[in-house]
mmCIF file of C-alpha atoms in Angstrom:
data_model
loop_
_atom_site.group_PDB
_atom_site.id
_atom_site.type_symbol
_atom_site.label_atom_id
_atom_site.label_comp_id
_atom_site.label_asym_id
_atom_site.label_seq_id
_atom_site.Cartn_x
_atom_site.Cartn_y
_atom_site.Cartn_z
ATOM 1 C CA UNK A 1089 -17.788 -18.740 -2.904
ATOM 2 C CA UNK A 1090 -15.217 -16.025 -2.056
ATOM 3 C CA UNK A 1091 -16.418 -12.782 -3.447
ATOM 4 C CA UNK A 1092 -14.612 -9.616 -3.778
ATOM 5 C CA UNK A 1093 -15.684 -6.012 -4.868
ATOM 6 C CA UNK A 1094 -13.554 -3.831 -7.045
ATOM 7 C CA UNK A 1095 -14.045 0.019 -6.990
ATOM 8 C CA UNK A 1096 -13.025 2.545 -9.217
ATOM 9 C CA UNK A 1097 -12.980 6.148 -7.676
ATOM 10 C CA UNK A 1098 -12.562 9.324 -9.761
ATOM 11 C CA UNK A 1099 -10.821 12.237 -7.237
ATOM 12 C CA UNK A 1100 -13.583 15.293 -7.394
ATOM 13 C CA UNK A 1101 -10.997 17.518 -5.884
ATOM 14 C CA UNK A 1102 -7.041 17.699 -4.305
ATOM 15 C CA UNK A 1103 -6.060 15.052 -1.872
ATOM 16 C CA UNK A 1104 -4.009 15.477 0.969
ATOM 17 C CA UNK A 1105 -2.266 12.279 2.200
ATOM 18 C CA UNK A 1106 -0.060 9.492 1.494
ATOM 19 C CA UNK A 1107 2.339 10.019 -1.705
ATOM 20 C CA UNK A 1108 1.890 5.945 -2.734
ATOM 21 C CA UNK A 1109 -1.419 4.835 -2.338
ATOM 22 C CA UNK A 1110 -4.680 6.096 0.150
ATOM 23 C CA UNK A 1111 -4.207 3.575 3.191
ATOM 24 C CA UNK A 1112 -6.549 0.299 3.519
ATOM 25 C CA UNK A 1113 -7.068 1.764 7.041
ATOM 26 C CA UNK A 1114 -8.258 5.071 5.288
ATOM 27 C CA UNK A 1115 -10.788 3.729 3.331
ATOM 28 C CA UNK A 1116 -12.046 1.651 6.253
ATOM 29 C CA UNK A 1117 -12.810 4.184 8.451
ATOM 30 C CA UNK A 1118 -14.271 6.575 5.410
ATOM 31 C CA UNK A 1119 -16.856 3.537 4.559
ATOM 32 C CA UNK A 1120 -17.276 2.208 8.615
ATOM 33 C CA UNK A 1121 -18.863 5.614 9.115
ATOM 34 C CA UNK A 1122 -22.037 4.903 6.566
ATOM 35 C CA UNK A 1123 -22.305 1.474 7.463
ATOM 36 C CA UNK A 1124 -23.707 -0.640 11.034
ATOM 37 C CA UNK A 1125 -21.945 -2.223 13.348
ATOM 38 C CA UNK A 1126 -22.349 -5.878 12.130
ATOM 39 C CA UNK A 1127 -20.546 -4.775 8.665
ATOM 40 C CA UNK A 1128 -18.275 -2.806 10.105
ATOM 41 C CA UNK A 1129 -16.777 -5.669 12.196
ATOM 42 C CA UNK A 1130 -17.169 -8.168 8.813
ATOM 43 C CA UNK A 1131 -15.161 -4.864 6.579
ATOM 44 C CA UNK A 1132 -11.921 -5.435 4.612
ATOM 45 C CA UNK A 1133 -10.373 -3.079 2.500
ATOM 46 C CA UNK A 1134 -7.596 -2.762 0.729
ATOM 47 C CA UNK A 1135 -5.408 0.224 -0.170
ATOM 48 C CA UNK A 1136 -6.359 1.891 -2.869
ATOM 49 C CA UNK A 1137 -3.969 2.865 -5.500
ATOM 50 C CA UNK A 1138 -3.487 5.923 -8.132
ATOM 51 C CA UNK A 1139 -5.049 5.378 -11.692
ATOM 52 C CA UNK A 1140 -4.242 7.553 -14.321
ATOM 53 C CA UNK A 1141 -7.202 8.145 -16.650
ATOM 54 C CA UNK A 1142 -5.445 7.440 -19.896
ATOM 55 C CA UNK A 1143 -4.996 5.169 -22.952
ATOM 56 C CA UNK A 1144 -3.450 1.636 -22.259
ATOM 57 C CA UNK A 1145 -3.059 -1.557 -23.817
ATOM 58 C CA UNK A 1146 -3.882 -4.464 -21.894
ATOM 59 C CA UNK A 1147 -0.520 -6.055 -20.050
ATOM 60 C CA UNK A 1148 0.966 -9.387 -20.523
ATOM 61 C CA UNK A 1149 -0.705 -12.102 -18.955
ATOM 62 C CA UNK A 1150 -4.315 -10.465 -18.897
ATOM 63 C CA UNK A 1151 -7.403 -12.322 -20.213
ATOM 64 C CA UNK A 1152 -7.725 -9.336 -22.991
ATOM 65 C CA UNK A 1153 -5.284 -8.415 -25.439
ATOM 66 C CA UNK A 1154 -4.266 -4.841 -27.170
ATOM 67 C CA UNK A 1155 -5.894 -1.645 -27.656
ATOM 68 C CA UNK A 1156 -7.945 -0.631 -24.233
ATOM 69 C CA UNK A 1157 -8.897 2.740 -25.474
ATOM 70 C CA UNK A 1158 -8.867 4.801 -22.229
ATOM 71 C CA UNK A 1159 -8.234 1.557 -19.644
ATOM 72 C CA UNK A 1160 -7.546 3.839 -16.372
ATOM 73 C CA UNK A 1161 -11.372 5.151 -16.570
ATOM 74 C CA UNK A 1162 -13.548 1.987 -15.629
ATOM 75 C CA UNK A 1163 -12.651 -1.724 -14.525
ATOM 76 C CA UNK A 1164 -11.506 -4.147 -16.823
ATOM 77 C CA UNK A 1165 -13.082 -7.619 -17.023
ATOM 78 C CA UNK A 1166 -11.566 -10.021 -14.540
ATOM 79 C CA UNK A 1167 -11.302 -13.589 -15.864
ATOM 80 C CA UNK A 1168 -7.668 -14.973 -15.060
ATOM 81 C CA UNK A 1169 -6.038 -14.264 -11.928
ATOM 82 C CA UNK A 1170 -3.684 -11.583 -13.368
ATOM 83 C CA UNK A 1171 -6.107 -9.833 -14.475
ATOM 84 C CA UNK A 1172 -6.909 -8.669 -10.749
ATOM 85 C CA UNK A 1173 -3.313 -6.700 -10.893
ATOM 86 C CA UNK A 1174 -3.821 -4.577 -13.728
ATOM 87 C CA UNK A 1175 -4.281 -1.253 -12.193
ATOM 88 C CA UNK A 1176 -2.635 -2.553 -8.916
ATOM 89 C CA UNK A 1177 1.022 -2.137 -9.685
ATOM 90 C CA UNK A 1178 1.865 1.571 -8.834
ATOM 91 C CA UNK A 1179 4.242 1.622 -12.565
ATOM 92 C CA UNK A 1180 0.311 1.152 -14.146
ATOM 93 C CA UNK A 1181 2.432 -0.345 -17.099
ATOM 94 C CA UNK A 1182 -0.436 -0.921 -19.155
ATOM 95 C CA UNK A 1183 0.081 2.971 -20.101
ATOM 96 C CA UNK A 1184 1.067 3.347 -23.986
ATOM 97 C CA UNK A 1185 4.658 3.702 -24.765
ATOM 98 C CA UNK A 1186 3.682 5.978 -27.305
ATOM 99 C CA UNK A 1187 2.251 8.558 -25.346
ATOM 100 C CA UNK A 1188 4.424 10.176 -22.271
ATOM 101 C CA UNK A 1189 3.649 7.308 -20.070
ATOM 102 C CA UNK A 1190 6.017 8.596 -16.873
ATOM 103 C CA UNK A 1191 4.742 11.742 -17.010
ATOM 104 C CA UNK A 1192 1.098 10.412 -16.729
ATOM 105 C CA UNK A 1193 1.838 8.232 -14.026
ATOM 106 C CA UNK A 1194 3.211 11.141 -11.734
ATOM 107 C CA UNK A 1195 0.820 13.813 -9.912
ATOM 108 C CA UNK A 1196 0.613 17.514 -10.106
ATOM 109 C CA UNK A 1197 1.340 19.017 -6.792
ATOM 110 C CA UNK A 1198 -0.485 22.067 -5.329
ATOM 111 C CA UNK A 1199 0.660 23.790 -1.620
ATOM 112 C CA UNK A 1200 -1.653 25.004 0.650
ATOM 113 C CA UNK A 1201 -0.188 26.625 3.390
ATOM 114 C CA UNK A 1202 3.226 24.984 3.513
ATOM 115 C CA UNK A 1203 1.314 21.613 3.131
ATOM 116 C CA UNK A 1204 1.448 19.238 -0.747
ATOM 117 C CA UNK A 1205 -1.389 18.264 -1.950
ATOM 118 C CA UNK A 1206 -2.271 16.354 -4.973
ATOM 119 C CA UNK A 1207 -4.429 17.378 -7.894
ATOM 120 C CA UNK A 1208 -7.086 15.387 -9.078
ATOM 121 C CA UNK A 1209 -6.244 16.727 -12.769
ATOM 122 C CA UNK A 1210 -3.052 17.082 -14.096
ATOM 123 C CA UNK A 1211 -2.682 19.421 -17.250
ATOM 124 C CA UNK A 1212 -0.756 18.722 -20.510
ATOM 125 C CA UNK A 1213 0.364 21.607 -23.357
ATOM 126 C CA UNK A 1214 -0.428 20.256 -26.901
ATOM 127 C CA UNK A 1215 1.772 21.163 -29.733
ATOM 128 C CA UNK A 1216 1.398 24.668 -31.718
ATOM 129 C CA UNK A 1217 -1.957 24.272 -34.615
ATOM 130 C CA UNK A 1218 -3.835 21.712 -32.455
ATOM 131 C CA UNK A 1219 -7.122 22.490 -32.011
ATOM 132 C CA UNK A 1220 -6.975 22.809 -28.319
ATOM 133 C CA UNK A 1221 -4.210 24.139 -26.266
ATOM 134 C CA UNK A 1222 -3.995 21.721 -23.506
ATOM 135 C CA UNK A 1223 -5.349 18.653 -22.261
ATOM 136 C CA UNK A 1224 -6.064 17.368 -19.245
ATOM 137 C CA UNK A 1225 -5.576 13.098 -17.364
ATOM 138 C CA UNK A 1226 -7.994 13.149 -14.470
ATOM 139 C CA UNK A 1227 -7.032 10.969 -11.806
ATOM 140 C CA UNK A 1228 -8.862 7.534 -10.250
ATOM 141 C CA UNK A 1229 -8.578 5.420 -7.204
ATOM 142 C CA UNK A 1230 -8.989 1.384 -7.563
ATOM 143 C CA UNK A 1231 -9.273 -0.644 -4.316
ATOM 144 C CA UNK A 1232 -11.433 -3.839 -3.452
ATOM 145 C CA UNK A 1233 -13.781 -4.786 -0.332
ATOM 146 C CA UNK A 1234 -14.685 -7.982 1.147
ATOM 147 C CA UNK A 1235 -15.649 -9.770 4.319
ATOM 148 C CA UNK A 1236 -14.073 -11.540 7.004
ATOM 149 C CA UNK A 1237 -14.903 -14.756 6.295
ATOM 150 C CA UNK A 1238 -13.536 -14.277 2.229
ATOM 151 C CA UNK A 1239 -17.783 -15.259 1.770
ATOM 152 C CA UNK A 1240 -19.116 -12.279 0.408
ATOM 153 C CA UNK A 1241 -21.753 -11.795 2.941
ATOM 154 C CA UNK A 1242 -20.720 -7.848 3.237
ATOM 155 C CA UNK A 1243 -20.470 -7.055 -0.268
ATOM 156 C CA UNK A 1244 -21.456 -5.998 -2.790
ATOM 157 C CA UNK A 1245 -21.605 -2.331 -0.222
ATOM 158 C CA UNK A 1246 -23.949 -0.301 -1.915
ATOM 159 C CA UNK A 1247 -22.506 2.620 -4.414
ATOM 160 C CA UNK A 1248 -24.498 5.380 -2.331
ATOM 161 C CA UNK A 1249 -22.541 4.271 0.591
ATOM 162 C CA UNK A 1250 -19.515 4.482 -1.296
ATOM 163 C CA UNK A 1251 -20.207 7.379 -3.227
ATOM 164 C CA UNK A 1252 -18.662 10.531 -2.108
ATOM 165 C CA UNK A 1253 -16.116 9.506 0.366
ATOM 166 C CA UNK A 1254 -13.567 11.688 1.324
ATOM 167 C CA UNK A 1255 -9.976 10.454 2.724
ATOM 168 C CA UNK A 1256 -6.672 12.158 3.706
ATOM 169 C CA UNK A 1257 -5.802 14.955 5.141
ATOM 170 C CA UNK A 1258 -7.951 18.153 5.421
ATOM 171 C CA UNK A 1259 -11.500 16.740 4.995
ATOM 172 C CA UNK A 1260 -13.274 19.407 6.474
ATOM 173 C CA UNK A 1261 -11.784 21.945 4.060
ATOM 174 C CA UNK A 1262 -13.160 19.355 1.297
ATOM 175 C CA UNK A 1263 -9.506 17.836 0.499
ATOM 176 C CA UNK A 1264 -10.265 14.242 -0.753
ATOM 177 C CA UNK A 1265 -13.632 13.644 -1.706
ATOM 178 C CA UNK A 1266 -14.329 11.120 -4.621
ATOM 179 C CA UNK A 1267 -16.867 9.380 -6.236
ATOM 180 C CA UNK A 1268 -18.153 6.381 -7.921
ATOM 181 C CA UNK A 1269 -17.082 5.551 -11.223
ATOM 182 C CA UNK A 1270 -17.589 1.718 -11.521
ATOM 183 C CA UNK A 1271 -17.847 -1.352 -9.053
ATOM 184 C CA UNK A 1272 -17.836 -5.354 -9.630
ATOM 185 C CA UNK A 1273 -18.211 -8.368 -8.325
ATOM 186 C CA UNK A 1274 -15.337 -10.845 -8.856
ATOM 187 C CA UNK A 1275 -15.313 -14.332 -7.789
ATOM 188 C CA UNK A 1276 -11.960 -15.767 -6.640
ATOM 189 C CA UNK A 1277 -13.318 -19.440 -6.961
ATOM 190 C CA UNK A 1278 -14.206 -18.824 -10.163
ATOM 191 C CA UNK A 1279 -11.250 -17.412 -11.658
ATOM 192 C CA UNK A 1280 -8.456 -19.206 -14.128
ATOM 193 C CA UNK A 1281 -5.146 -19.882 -12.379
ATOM 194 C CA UNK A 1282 -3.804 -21.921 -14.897
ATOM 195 C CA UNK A 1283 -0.529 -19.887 -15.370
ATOM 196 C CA UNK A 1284 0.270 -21.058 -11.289
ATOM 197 C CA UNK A 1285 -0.944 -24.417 -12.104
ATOM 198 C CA UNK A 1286 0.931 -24.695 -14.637
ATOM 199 C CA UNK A 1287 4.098 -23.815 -12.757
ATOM 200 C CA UNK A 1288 3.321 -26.233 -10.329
ATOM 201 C CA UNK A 1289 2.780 -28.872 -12.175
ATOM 202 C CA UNK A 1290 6.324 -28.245 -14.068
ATOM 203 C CA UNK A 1291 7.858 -27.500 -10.969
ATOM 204 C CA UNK A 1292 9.316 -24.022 -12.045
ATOM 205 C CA UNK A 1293 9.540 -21.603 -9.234
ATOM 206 C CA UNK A 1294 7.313 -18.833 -8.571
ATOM 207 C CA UNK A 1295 7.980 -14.987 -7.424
ATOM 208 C CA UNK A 1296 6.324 -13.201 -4.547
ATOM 209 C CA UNK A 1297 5.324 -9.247 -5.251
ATOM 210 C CA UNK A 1298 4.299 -7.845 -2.419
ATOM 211 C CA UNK A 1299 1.666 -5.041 -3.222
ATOM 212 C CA UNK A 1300 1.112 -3.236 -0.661
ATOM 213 C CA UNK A 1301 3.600 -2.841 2.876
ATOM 214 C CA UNK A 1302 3.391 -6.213 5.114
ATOM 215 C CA UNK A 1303 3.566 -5.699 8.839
ATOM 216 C CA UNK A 1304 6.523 -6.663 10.959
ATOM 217 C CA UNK A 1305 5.710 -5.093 14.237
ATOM 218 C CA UNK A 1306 3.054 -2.507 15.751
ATOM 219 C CA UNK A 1307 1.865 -0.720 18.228
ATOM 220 C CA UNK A 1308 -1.478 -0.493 17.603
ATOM 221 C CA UNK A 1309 -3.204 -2.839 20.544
ATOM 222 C CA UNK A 1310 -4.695 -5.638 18.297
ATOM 223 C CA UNK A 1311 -1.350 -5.543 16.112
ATOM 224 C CA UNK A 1312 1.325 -8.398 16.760
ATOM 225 C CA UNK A 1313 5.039 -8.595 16.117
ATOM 226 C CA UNK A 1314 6.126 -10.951 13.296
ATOM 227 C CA UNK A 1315 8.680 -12.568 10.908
ATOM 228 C CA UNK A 1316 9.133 -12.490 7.980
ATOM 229 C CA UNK A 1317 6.839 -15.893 6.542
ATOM 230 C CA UNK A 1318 8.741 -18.598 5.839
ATOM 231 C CA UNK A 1319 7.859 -19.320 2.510
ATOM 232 C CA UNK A 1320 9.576 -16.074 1.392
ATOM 233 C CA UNK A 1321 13.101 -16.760 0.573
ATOM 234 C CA UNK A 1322 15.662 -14.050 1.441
ATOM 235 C CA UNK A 1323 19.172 -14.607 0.338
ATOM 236 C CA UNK A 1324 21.186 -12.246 1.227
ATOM 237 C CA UNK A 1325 23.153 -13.034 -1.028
ATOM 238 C CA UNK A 1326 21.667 -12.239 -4.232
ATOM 239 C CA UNK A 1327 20.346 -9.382 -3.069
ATOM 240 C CA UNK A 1328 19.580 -6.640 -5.929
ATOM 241 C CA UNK A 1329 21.948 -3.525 -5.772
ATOM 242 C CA UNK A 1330 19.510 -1.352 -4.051
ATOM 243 C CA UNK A 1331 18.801 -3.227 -1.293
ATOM 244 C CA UNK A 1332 21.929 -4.094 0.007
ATOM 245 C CA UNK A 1333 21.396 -6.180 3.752
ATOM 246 C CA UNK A 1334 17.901 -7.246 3.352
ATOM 247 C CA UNK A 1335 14.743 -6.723 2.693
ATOM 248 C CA UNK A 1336 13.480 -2.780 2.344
ATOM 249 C CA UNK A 1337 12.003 -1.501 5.409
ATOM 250 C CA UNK A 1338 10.045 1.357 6.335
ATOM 251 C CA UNK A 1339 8.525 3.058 9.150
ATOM 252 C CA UNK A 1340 4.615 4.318 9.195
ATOM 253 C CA UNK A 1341 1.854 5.098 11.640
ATOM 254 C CA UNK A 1342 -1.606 3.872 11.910
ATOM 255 C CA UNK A 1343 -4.232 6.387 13.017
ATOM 256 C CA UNK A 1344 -7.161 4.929 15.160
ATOM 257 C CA UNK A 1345 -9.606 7.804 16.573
ATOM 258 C CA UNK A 1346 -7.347 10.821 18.138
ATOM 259 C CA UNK A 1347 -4.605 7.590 18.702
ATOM 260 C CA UNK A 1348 -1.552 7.178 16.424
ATOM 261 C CA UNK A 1349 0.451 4.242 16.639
ATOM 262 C CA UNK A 1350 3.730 3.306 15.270
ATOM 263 C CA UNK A 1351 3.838 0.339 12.430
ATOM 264 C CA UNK A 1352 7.081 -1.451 11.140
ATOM 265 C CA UNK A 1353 6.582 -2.866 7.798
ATOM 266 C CA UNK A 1354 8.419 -4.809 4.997
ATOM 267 C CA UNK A 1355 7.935 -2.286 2.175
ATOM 268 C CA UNK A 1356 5.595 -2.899 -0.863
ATOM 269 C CA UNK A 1357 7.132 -2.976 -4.152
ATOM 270 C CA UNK A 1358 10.094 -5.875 -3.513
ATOM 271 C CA UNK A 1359 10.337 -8.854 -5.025
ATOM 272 C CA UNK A 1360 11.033 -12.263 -3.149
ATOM 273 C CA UNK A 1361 11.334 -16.053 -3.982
ATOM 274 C CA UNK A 1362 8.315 -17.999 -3.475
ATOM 275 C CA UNK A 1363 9.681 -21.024 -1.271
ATOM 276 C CA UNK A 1364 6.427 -23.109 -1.070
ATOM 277 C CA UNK A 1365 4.556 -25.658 -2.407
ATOM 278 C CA UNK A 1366 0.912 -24.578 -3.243
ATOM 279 C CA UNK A 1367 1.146 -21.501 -5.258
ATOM 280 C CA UNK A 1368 -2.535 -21.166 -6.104
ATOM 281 C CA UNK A 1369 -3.337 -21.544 -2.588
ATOM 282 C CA UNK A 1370 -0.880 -18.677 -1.371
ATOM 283 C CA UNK A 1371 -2.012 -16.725 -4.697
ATOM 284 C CA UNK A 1372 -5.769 -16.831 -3.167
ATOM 285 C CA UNK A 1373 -4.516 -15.895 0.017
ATOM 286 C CA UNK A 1374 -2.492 -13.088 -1.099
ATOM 287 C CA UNK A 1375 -5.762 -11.170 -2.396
ATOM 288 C CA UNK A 1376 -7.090 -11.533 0.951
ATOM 289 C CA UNK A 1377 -4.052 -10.933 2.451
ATOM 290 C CA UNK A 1378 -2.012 -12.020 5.423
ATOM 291 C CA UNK A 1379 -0.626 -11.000 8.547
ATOM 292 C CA UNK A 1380 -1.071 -8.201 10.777
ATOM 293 C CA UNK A 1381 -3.933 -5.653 10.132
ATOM 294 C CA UNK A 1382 -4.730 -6.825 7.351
ATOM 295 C CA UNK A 1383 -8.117 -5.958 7.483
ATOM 296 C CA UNK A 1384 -6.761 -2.598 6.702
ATOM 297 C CA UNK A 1385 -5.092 -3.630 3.008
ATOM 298 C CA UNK A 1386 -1.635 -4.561 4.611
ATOM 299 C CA UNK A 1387 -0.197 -7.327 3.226
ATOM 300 C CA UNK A 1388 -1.049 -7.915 -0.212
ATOM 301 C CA UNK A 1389 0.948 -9.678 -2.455
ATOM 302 C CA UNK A 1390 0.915 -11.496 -6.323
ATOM 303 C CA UNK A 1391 2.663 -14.279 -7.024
ATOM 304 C CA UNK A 1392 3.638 -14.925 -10.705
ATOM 305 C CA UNK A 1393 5.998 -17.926 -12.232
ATOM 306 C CA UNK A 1394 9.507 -16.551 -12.599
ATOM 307 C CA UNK A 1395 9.805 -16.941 -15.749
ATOM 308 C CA UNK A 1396 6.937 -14.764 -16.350
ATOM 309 C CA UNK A 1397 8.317 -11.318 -14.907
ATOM 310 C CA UNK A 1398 6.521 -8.390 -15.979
ATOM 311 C CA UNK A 1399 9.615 -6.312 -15.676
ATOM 312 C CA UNK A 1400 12.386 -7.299 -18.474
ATOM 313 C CA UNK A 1401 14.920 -4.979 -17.676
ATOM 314 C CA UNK A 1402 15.132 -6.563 -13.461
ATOM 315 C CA UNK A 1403 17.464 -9.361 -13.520
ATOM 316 C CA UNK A 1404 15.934 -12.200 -11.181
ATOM 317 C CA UNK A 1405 16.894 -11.838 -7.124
ATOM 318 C CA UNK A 1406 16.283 -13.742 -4.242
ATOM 319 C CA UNK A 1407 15.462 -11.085 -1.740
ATOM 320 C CA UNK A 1408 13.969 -7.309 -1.759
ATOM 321 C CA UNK A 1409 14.385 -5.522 -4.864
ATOM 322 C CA UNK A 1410 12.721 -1.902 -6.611
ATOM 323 C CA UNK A 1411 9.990 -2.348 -9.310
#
């Protein structure tokens, strides 16, 4: 059995940090404090990525249909394999149409001495004769935790262990604390992947999306160099417009104790062609995740039949291409 634990944090004040998601590497070190050795070894987390806490519809693909009342405040069921993506696609597209859906997804921004921060509440004016003036969409934090081994022997962590972490920048000035707001068990073995199966069976080609950044080459001492996996397919050739001679890049740093140390990564958010065999296998391993610290949330990816792209408008490409 291959267990996993969802979290859903609620931000109890600004945070200070990365502008895409709070690092699996962030996380890790908030929980490794509250926890002993022998779990700290067994820890993985993943990064964590901004929820709005606002009305949605459940997405294409998901085990539940329609309505979802206010979806960004607690954890959905998890029954199918897509449903373990819902809040883990930065565009949160489950977000109504009908409401101002970009604007929700985007965070207010406070300075503090030259420095952006983000608010844990961003603030909407209502038309003139409403009741109230304003109204507010708090902002969450979803990531998942599991062990080592993928056996569940670390988790479920206990929520007063997880309860009032604080991550990013400026913690001793109270930047970045949050708190509980709901936690679950999933069971990867248990879940339906008949969507995969299905595409497998027909032989219809599948799509890699890579979630969060995957790691090329570090610095960090227990970090290795490494290519790109074969079973992506890059054609340079059918590259989308924006990313014009391969697959989007970017440069971060991994902080380890007073030590920072230079990471190369293929950035999250691209699209490649799955060139394998066993999509339900590389599906499983993608929650997990692969390569290089991955212990610390890099490299996770989803992996969807092509002709099930959740994105209309993005015309299909072989390589690296914007969300």
């Amino acid at each position: 059995m291959t267990r996993i634990q969802q979290v859903l944090f609620e931000f109890d004040g600004q945070y200070l940090g990365h502008p895409y998601f709070v690092t699996g590497n962030a996380l890790f070190n908030a929980v490794a404090r509250r926890v002993d050795a022998e779990t700290r070894r067994s820890l993985r987390v993943s990064h964590g990525v901004f929820v709005p806490g606002e009305y949605g519809e459940y997405p294409a693909g998901a085990s539940q249909d329609g309505y979802a009342g206010k979806l960004g405040q607690s954890l959905p069921d998890v029954e199918v394999y897509e449903d373990l993506f819902v809040f883990r696609d930065a565009a949160q597209r489950w977000l109504l149409d009908s409401r101002p859906r970009d604007a929700h997804n985007v965070h207010d921004l406070q300075l503090h001495g030259g420095r952006v921060a983000f608010d844990d509440t961003c603030w909407f004016g209502r038309p003139a004769g409403q009741r109230n003036r304003r109204r507010s969409v708090s902002w969450y934090l979803h990531c998942y935790l599991h062990s080592r081994q993928g056996d569940g022997s670390v988790v479920p962590v206990d929520e007063d262990v997880l309860d009032g972490l604080q991550v990013g920048g400026a913690r001793n000035y109270g930047f970045g604390e949050v708190s509980v707001v709901d936690t679950q068990i999933v069971d990867l073995d248990a879940l339906d992947f008949s969507r995969l199966k299905a595409a497998q069976a027909s032989g219809e080609s599948c799509r890699i999306e890579l979630v969060s950044p995957f790691v090329l080459e570090s610095e960090h001492p227990s970090g290795d160099a490494q290519d790109v996996p074969w079973w992506w397919r890059v054609d340079t050739d059918e590259l989308s417009p924006v990313s014009q001679g391969g697959l989007r890049r970017r440069a971060t740093r991994l902080v380890d104790g007073d030590e920072t140390y230079a990471v190369t990564t293929v950035d999250h958010g691209q699209v490649v062609q799955y060139a394998g065999d066993e999509p339900v296998e590389t599906a499983r391993n993608g929650v997990l995740r692969v390569g290089t610290h991955s212990r610390f949330g890099f490299g996770e990816f989803c992996v969807r039949p092509a002709s099930e792209d959740r994105v209309s408008e993005r015309r299909a490409a072989g390589a690296g291409g914007e969300v």
